PDB file of C-alpha atoms and ligand atoms in Angstrom:
ATOM      1  CA  UNK A   1       0.000   0.000   0.000  1.00  0.00           C
ATOM      2  CA  UNK A   2       1.394   3.392  -1.015  1.00  0.00           C
ATOM      3  CA  UNK A   3       4.891   1.912  -1.492  1.00  0.00           C
ATOM      4  CA  UNK A   4       6.342   5.238  -2.657  1.00  0.00           C
ATOM      5  CA  UNK A   5       5.849   6.599   0.861  1.00  0.00           C
ATOM      6  CA  UNK A   6       8.487   4.158   2.125  1.00  0.00           C
ATOM      7  CA  UNK A   7      11.119   6.610   0.927  1.00  0.00           C
ATOM      8  CA  UNK A   8       9.747   9.529   2.961  1.00  0.00           C
ATOM      9  CA  UNK A   9      11.202  10.434   6.344  1.00  0.00           C
ATOM     10  CA  UNK A  10       9.543   9.086   9.474  1.00  0.00           C
ATOM     11  CA  UNK A  11       8.735  12.607  10.636  1.00  0.00           C
ATOM     12  CA  UNK A  12       7.121  13.597   7.295  1.00  0.00           C
ATOM     13  CA  UNK A  13       4.885  10.529   7.168  1.00  0.00           C
ATOM     14  CA  UNK A  14       3.867  11.086  10.773  1.00  0.00           C
ATOM     15  CA  UNK A  15       3.114  14.780  10.325  1.00  0.00           C
ATOM     16  CA  UNK A  16       1.063  14.186   7.203  1.00  0.00           C
ATOM     17  CA  UNK A  17      -0.972  11.457   8.918  1.00  0.00           C
ATOM     18  CA  UNK A  18      -1.614  13.521  12.068  1.00  0.00           C
ATOM     19  CA  UNK A  19      -2.269  16.911  10.485  1.00  0.00           C
ATOM     20  CA  UNK A  20      -3.812  15.989   7.147  1.00  0.00           C
ATOM     21  CA  UNK A  21      -4.634  12.465   6.118  1.00  0.00           C
ATOM     22  CA  UNK A  22      -6.177  11.266   9.413  1.00  0.00           C
ATOM     23  CA  UNK A  23      -6.555  14.508  11.385  1.00  0.00           C
ATOM     24  CA  UNK A  24      -8.611  13.889  14.542  1.00  0.00           C
ATOM     25  CA  UNK A  25      -9.049  10.217  13.670  1.00  0.00           C
ATOM     26  CA  UNK A  26      -5.668   8.805  14.626  1.00  0.00           C
ATOM     27  CA  UNK A  27      -4.056   7.498  17.827  1.00  0.00           C
ATOM     28  CA  UNK A  28      -0.619   6.269  18.818  1.00  0.00           C
ATOM     29  CA  UNK A  29      -0.535   2.840  20.455  1.00  0.00           C
ATOM     30  CA  UNK A  30       2.500   2.521  22.710  1.00  0.00           C
ATOM     31  CA  UNK A  31       3.824  -0.139  25.073  1.00  0.00           C
ATOM     32  CA  UNK A  32       6.251   2.348  26.643  1.00  0.00           C
ATOM     33  CA  UNK A  33       8.941  -0.245  26.004  1.00  0.00           C
ATOM     34  CA  UNK A  34      12.658   0.182  25.428  1.00  0.00           C
ATOM     35  CA  UNK A  35      12.379   1.941  22.043  1.00  0.00           C
ATOM     36  CA  UNK A  36       8.969   3.609  22.475  1.00  0.00           C
ATOM     37  CA  UNK A  37      10.401   6.993  23.418  1.00  0.00           C
ATOM     38  CA  UNK A  38      11.403   7.620  19.796  1.00  0.00           C
ATOM     39  CA  UNK A  39       7.924   7.557  18.283  1.00  0.00           C
ATOM     40  CA  UNK A  40       6.421   9.195  21.387  1.00  0.00           C
ATOM     41  CA  UNK A  41       8.892  12.050  21.033  1.00  0.00           C
ATOM     42  CA  UNK A  42       8.180  12.445  17.315  1.00  0.00           C
ATOM     43  CA  UNK A  43       4.433  12.621  17.943  1.00  0.00           C
ATOM     44  CA  UNK A  44       4.887  15.086  20.812  1.00  0.00           C
ATOM     45  CA  UNK A  45       6.858  17.379  18.505  1.00  0.00           C
ATOM     46  CA  UNK A  46       3.940  17.452  16.053  1.00  0.00           C
ATOM     47  CA  UNK A  47       0.908  17.519  18.374  1.00  0.00           C
ATOM     48  CA  UNK A  48       0.994  16.770  22.102  1.00  0.00           C
ATOM     49  CA  UNK A  49      -2.777  16.167  22.148  1.00  0.00           C
ATOM     50  CA  UNK A  50      -2.754  13.120  19.857  1.00  0.00           C
ATOM     51  CA  UNK A  51      -4.397  10.269  21.816  1.00  0.00           C
ATOM     52  CA  UNK A  52      -1.833   7.776  23.113  1.00  0.00           C
ATOM     53  CA  UNK A  53      -3.307   4.360  23.932  1.00  0.00           C
ATOM     54  CA  UNK A  54      -1.395   2.357  26.541  1.00  0.00           C
ATOM     55  CA  UNK A  55      -2.611  -1.178  27.240  1.00  0.00           C
ATOM     56  CA  UNK A  56      -2.282  -1.747  30.969  1.00  0.00           C
ATOM     57  CA  UNK A  57      -2.778  -5.514  31.050  1.00  0.00           C
ATOM     58  CA  UNK A  58      -2.507  -5.577  34.862  1.00  0.00           C
ATOM     59  CA  UNK A  59       0.500  -7.883  34.347  1.00  0.00           C
ATOM     60  CA  UNK A  60       3.103  -5.250  33.487  1.00  0.00           C
ATOM     61  CA  UNK A  61       6.382  -4.531  35.247  1.00  0.00           C
ATOM     62  CA  UNK A  62       6.011  -1.663  37.735  1.00  0.00           C
ATOM     63  CA  UNK A  63       9.053  -0.153  36.001  1.00  0.00           C
ATOM     64  CA  UNK A  64       7.011   0.179  32.793  1.00  0.00           C
ATOM     65  CA  UNK A  65       4.277   2.108  34.601  1.00  0.00           C
ATOM     66  CA  UNK A  66       6.898   4.387  36.133  1.00  0.00           C
ATOM     67  CA  UNK A  67       8.538   4.899  32.736  1.00  0.00           C
ATOM     68  CA  UNK A  68       5.154   5.763  31.207  1.00  0.00           C
ATOM     69  CA  UNK A  69       4.649   8.450  33.832  1.00  0.00           C
ATOM     70  CA  UNK A  70       8.180   9.784  33.350  1.00  0.00           C
ATOM     71  CA  UNK A  71       7.871  10.017  29.570  1.00  0.00           C
ATOM     72  CA  UNK A  72       4.389  11.526  29.629  1.00  0.00           C
ATOM     73  CA  UNK A  73       5.606  14.289  31.937  1.00  0.00           C
ATOM     74  CA  UNK A  74       8.829  14.819  30.005  1.00  0.00           C
ATOM     75  CA  UNK A  75       7.147  15.017  26.596  1.00  0.00           C
ATOM     76  CA  UNK A  76       4.058  16.924  27.753  1.00  0.00           C
ATOM     77  CA  UNK A  77       1.596  14.460  26.241  1.00  0.00           C
ATOM     78  CA  UNK A  78      -1.933  15.541  27.168  1.00  0.00           C
ATOM     79  CA  UNK A  79      -4.167  12.625  26.140  1.00  0.00           C
ATOM     80  CA  UNK A  80      -2.660   9.351  27.360  1.00  0.00           C
ATOM     81  CA  UNK A  81      -5.332   6.689  27.725  1.00  0.00           C
ATOM     82  CA  UNK A  82      -4.290   3.806  29.985  1.00  0.00           C
ATOM     83  CA  UNK A  83      -6.710   1.048  29.078  1.00  0.00           C
ATOM     84  CA  UNK A  84      -7.321  -1.989  31.279  1.00  0.00           C
ATOM     85  CA  UNK A  85      -9.058  -5.288  30.465  1.00  0.00           C
ATOM     86  CA  UNK A  86     -12.771  -5.695  31.113  1.00  0.00           C
ATOM     87  CA  UNK A  87     -13.538  -6.946  34.625  1.00  0.00           C
ATOM     88  CA  UNK A  88     -16.335  -9.034  33.158  1.00  0.00           C
ATOM     89  CA  UNK A  89     -13.988 -10.843  30.774  1.00  0.00           C
ATOM     90  CA  UNK A  90     -11.369 -11.357  33.474  1.00  0.00           C
ATOM     91  CA  UNK A  91     -13.995 -12.884  35.755  1.00  0.00           C
ATOM     92  CA  UNK A  92     -15.281 -15.121  32.967  1.00  0.00           C
ATOM     93  CA  UNK A  93     -11.985 -16.310  31.459  1.00  0.00           C
ATOM     94  CA  UNK A  94      -9.167 -15.581  33.916  1.00  0.00           C
ATOM     95  CA  UNK A  95     -10.541 -15.595  37.455  1.00  0.00           C
ATOM     96  CA  UNK A  96      -7.256 -16.759  39.024  1.00  0.00           C
ATOM     97  CA  UNK A  97      -5.002 -14.578  36.852  1.00  0.00           C
ATOM     98  CA  UNK A  98      -3.113 -17.597  35.518  1.00  0.00           C
ATOM     99  CA  UNK A  99      -4.603 -17.865  32.046  1.00  0.00           C
ATOM    100  CA  UNK A 100      -1.263 -16.765  30.591  1.00  0.00           C
ATOM    101  CA  UNK A 101       0.154 -20.150  31.634  1.00  0.00           C
ATOM    102  CA  UNK A 102      -2.665 -22.155  30.015  1.00  0.00           C
ATOM    103  CA  UNK A 103      -3.755 -20.189  26.937  1.00  0.00           C
ATOM    104  CA  UNK A 104      -1.532 -17.216  26.164  1.00  0.00           C
ATOM    105  CA  UNK A 105      -3.453 -16.284  23.003  1.00  0.00           C
ATOM    106  CA  UNK A 106      -6.729 -16.047  24.904  1.00  0.00           C
ATOM    107  CA  UNK A 107      -4.999 -14.109  27.678  1.00  0.00           C
ATOM    108  CA  UNK A 108      -3.636 -11.618  25.129  1.00  0.00           C
ATOM    109  CA  UNK A 109      -7.088 -11.316  23.555  1.00  0.00           C
ATOM    110  CA  UNK A 110      -8.641 -10.395  26.915  1.00  0.00           C
ATOM    111  CA  UNK A 111      -5.854  -8.179  28.174  1.00  0.00           C
ATOM    112  CA  UNK A 112      -4.681  -6.561  24.936  1.00  0.00           C
ATOM    113  CA  UNK A 113      -6.617  -7.075  21.717  1.00  0.00           C
ATOM    114  CA  UNK A 114     -10.178  -6.553  22.906  1.00  0.00           C
ATOM    115  CA  UNK A 115      -9.353  -3.486  25.038  1.00  0.00           C
ATOM    116  CA  UNK A 116      -7.402  -2.031  22.102  1.00  0.00           C
ATOM    117  CA  UNK A 117     -10.287  -2.534  19.692  1.00  0.00           C
ATOM    118  CA  UNK A 118     -12.594  -0.693  22.086  1.00  0.00           C
ATOM    119  CA  UNK A 119     -10.073   2.100  22.584  1.00  0.00           C
ATOM    120  CA  UNK A 120      -9.709   2.609  18.829  1.00  0.00           C
ATOM    121  CA  UNK A 121     -13.416   2.862  18.124  1.00  0.00           C
ATOM    122  CA  UNK A 122     -14.010   5.898  15.926  1.00  0.00           C
ATOM    123  CA  UNK A 123     -10.371   6.002  14.788  1.00  0.00           C
ATOM    124  CA  UNK A 124      -9.432   5.498  11.156  1.00  0.00           C
ATOM    125  CA  UNK A 125      -5.726   4.886  11.748  1.00  0.00           C
ATOM    126  CA  UNK A 126      -3.193   4.111  14.448  1.00  0.00           C
ATOM    127  CA  UNK A 127       0.493   4.733  14.768  1.00  0.00           C
ATOM    128  CA  UNK A 128       2.883   1.973  15.800  1.00  0.00           C
ATOM    129  CA  UNK A 129       6.604   1.818  16.517  1.00  0.00           C
ATOM    130  CA  UNK A 130       7.089  -1.492  14.698  1.00  0.00           C
ATOM    131  CA  UNK A 131      10.210  -2.131  12.636  1.00  0.00           C
ATOM    132  CA  UNK A 132      11.006  -4.611   9.899  1.00  0.00           C
ATOM    133  CA  UNK A 133      14.057  -5.914  11.724  1.00  0.00           C
ATOM    134  CA  UNK A 134      12.136  -7.016  14.839  1.00  0.00           C
ATOM    135  CA  UNK A 135      11.044 -10.436  13.584  1.00  0.00           C
ATOM    136  CA  UNK A 136      10.139 -12.393  10.449  1.00  0.00           C
ATOM    137  CA  UNK A 137       6.451 -11.511  10.619  1.00  0.00           C
ATOM    138  CA  UNK A 138       7.343  -7.815  10.344  1.00  0.00           C
ATOM    139  CA  UNK A 139       9.815  -8.218   7.464  1.00  0.00           C
ATOM    140  CA  UNK A 140       7.450  -6.774   4.849  1.00  0.00           C
ATOM    141  CA  UNK A 141       6.014  -3.978   6.975  1.00  0.00           C
ATOM    142  CA  UNK A 142       5.235  -0.776   5.045  1.00  0.00           C
ATOM    143  CA  UNK A 143       5.337   2.747   6.471  1.00  0.00           C
ATOM    144  CA  UNK A 144       1.635   2.982   5.706  1.00  0.00           C
ATOM    145  CA  UNK A 145      -0.078  -0.365   5.921  1.00  0.00           C
ATOM    146  CA  UNK A 146      -3.404  -2.005   6.664  1.00  0.00           C
ATOM    147  CA  UNK A 147      -3.756  -3.510  10.120  1.00  0.00           C
ATOM    148  CA  UNK A 148      -5.459  -6.764  11.044  1.00  0.00           C
ATOM    149  CA  UNK A 149      -8.380  -4.702  12.333  1.00  0.00           C
ATOM    150  CA  UNK A 150      -8.901  -3.132   8.910  1.00  0.00           C
ATOM    151  CA  UNK A 151      -7.665   0.300   9.976  1.00  0.00           C
ATOM    152  CA  UNK A 152      -4.666   1.977   8.428  1.00  0.00           C
ATOM    153  CA  UNK A 153      -1.472   1.643  10.438  1.00  0.00           C
ATOM    154  CA  UNK A 154       1.248   4.271  10.275  1.00  0.00           C
ATOM    155  CA  UNK A 155       4.659   2.711  10.932  1.00  0.00           C
ATOM    156  CA  UNK A 156       7.171   5.550  10.599  1.00  0.00           C
ATOM    157  CA  UNK A 157      10.081   3.493  11.937  1.00  0.00           C
ATOM    158  CA  UNK A 158       9.473   0.488   9.678  1.00  0.00           C
ATOM    159  CA  UNK A 159      12.869   0.832   7.996  1.00  0.00           C
ATOM    160  CA  UNK A 160      14.885   2.057  10.986  1.00  0.00           C
ATOM    161  CA  UNK A 161      17.768   0.060  12.369  1.00  0.00           C
ATOM    162  CA  UNK A 162      19.265  -0.067  15.838  1.00  0.00           C
ATOM    163  CA  UNK A 163      21.881   2.600  15.095  1.00  0.00           C
ATOM    164  CA  UNK A 164      19.182   5.102  14.087  1.00  0.00           C
ATOM    165  CA  UNK A 165      17.208   4.380  17.254  1.00  0.00           C
ATOM    166  CA  UNK A 166      20.292   4.857  19.397  1.00  0.00           C
ATOM    167  CA  UNK A 167      21.227   8.079  17.604  1.00  0.00           C
ATOM    168  CA  UNK A 168      17.719   9.470  18.126  1.00  0.00           C
ATOM    169  CA  UNK A 169      17.848   8.696  21.874  1.00  0.00           C
ATOM    170  CA  UNK A 170      21.190  10.460  22.119  1.00  0.00           C
ATOM    171  CA  UNK A 171      20.234  13.467  19.980  1.00  0.00           C
ATOM    172  CA  UNK A 172      17.092  14.169  22.008  1.00  0.00           C
ATOM    173  CA  UNK A 173      18.468  13.072  25.389  1.00  0.00           C
ATOM    174  CA  UNK A 174      15.562  10.689  25.916  1.00  0.00           C
ATOM    175  CA  UNK A 175      15.353   8.645  29.136  1.00  0.00           C
ATOM    176  CA  UNK A 176      15.713   4.874  28.988  1.00  0.00           C
ATOM    177  CA  UNK A 177      13.323   2.209  30.244  1.00  0.00           C
ATOM    178  CA  UNK A 178      14.614   1.292  33.728  1.00  0.00           C
ATOM    179  CA  UNK A 179      14.868  -2.428  32.865  1.00  0.00           C
ATOM    180  CA  UNK A 180      17.101  -1.853  29.839  1.00  0.00           C
ATOM    181  CA  UNK A 181      20.121  -1.565  32.102  1.00  0.00           C
ATOM    182  CA  UNK A 182      19.382  -5.099  33.352  1.00  0.00           C
ATOM    183  CA  UNK A 183      19.547  -6.469  29.814  1.00  0.00           C
ATOM    184  CA  UNK A 184      15.870  -6.470  28.835  1.00  0.00           C
ATOM    185  CA  UNK A 185      15.384  -5.510  25.186  1.00  0.00           C
ATOM    186  CA  UNK A 186      11.714  -6.053  24.324  1.00  0.00           C
ATOM    187  CA  UNK A 187       9.426  -5.651  27.303  1.00  0.00           C
ATOM    188  CA  UNK A 188       5.824  -6.793  27.656  1.00  0.00           C
ATOM    189  CA  UNK A 189       3.993  -8.355  30.581  1.00  0.00           C
ATOM    190  CA  UNK A 190       6.254  -9.355  33.481  1.00  0.00           C
ATOM    191  CA  UNK A 191       4.818 -12.875  33.371  1.00  0.00           C
ATOM    192  CA  UNK A 192       5.815 -13.397  29.732  1.00  0.00           C
ATOM    193  CA  UNK A 193       9.079 -11.473  29.394  1.00  0.00           C
ATOM    194  CA  UNK A 194      12.536 -12.935  29.978  1.00  0.00           C
ATOM    195  CA  UNK A 195      15.999 -11.670  29.199  1.00  0.00           C
ATOM    196  CA  UNK A 196      16.736 -12.034  25.471  1.00  0.00           C
ATOM    197  CA  UNK A 197      18.808 -14.872  24.099  1.00  0.00           C
ATOM    198  CA  UNK A 198      21.715 -13.332  22.185  1.00  0.00           C
ATOM    199  CA  UNK A 199      21.075 -10.551  19.688  1.00  0.00           C
ATOM    200  CA  UNK A 200      17.429 -11.403  18.968  1.00  0.00           C
ATOM    201  CA  UNK A 201      15.736  -8.626  20.925  1.00  0.00           C
ATOM    202  CA  UNK A 202      12.291 -10.211  20.950  1.00  0.00           C
ATOM    203  CA  UNK A 203      13.488 -13.689  21.947  1.00  0.00           C
ATOM    204  CA  UNK A 204      12.631 -12.993  25.584  1.00  0.00           C
ATOM    205  CA  UNK A 205       8.948 -12.596  24.743  1.00  0.00           C
ATOM    206  CA  UNK A 206       6.976 -15.793  25.435  1.00  0.00           C
ATOM    207  CA  UNK A 207      10.334 -17.592  25.675  1.00  0.00           C
ATOM    208  CA  UNK A 208      10.020 -21.356  25.297  1.00  0.00           C
ATOM    209  CA  UNK A 209       6.852 -21.169  23.203  1.00  0.00           C
ATOM    210  CA  UNK A 210       6.172 -20.614  19.500  1.00  0.00           C
ATOM    211  CA  UNK A 211       4.226 -17.410  20.202  1.00  0.00           C
ATOM    212  CA  UNK A 212       5.938 -14.285  18.842  1.00  0.00           C
ATOM    213  CA  UNK A 213       3.154 -11.661  18.726  1.00  0.00           C
ATOM    214  CA  UNK A 214       0.541 -10.648  21.278  1.00  0.00           C
ATOM    215  CA  UNK A 215      -2.178 -10.534  18.661  1.00  0.00           C
ATOM    216  CA  UNK A 216      -2.937  -6.821  18.281  1.00  0.00           C
ATOM    217  CA  UNK A 217      -1.379  -7.024  14.819  1.00  0.00           C
ATOM    218  CA  UNK A 218      -3.135 -10.280  13.939  1.00  0.00           C
ATOM    219  CA  UNK A 219      -6.698 -11.339  12.989  1.00  0.00           C
ATOM    220  CA  UNK A 220      -9.151 -10.968  15.847  1.00  0.00           C
ATOM    221  CA  UNK A 221     -10.694 -13.619  18.108  1.00  0.00           C
ATOM    222  CA  UNK A 222     -13.574 -11.796  19.754  1.00  0.00           C
ATOM    223  CA  UNK A 223     -14.959 -13.137  22.994  1.00  0.00           C
ATOM    224  CA  UNK A 224     -18.530 -13.560  24.112  1.00  0.00           C
ATOM    225  CA  UNK A 225     -18.324 -11.871  27.508  1.00  0.00           C
TER     226      UNK A 225
HETATM  227  S1  SF4 B   1       1.771 -11.125  27.321  1.00  0.00           S
HETATM  228 FE1  SF4 B   1       1.275 -12.856  28.731  1.00  0.00          FE
HETATM  229  S2  SF4 B   1       0.238 -11.984  30.551  1.00  0.00           S
HETATM  230 FE2  SF4 B   1       0.336 -10.405  28.931  1.00  0.00          FE
HETATM  231  S3  SF4 B   1      -1.646 -10.540  27.981  1.00  0.00           S
HETATM  232 FE3  SF4 B   1      -0.280 -11.841  26.764  1.00  0.00          FE
HETATM  233  S4  SF4 B   1      -0.337 -13.939  27.649  1.00  0.00           S
HETATM  234 FE4  SF4 B   1      -1.347 -12.466  29.089  1.00  0.00          FE
END
């Protein structure tokens, strides 16, 4: 989709999406992970009132919540929406909080995908910080793409590499996620995140299983409750 846009700068694609193409109908979805500060900073430089959706699964590291608060204050973001899973779905499907051990896909649907879909109601597009080099399923990612939910996704960093991320952090003096110093590279729920194995940054996510994505970028499995 719109392949020619892959040659535009991340900032240009972002500004066009926020101010023109999807004005008032776009949100940034952020995990406030180790590289999230880059896209959060870019958005804050364009419009600090763009909605930022943060999925608080109730299983996150406390350090991630603290980092969210630090970045929001630092960047002056004014519309951060911390979304939690439905109490009704938790009671129906995960009453003991251990569903992640038995059915991780269902757990992600309850704690991430369904809350995200509700949060994005009325939006035509969402911004992500995904990159092609993160894993095989993202290898063909376009800067402007179509998400599994049918909305347009804006992926300004699709073609960025690690050196560009590092340079951006340095240039803008952005704070680091507190767990990065301990060796964590890709950070999700505390229950499902381990230290990475070697250079593969996402290898610590759902380590020991074949699962590589939480499901927000995959076809939906909607639940009854
Ligand atoms: S990452 Fe783990 S705990 Fe978090 S929603 Fe998915 S399965 Fe559940």
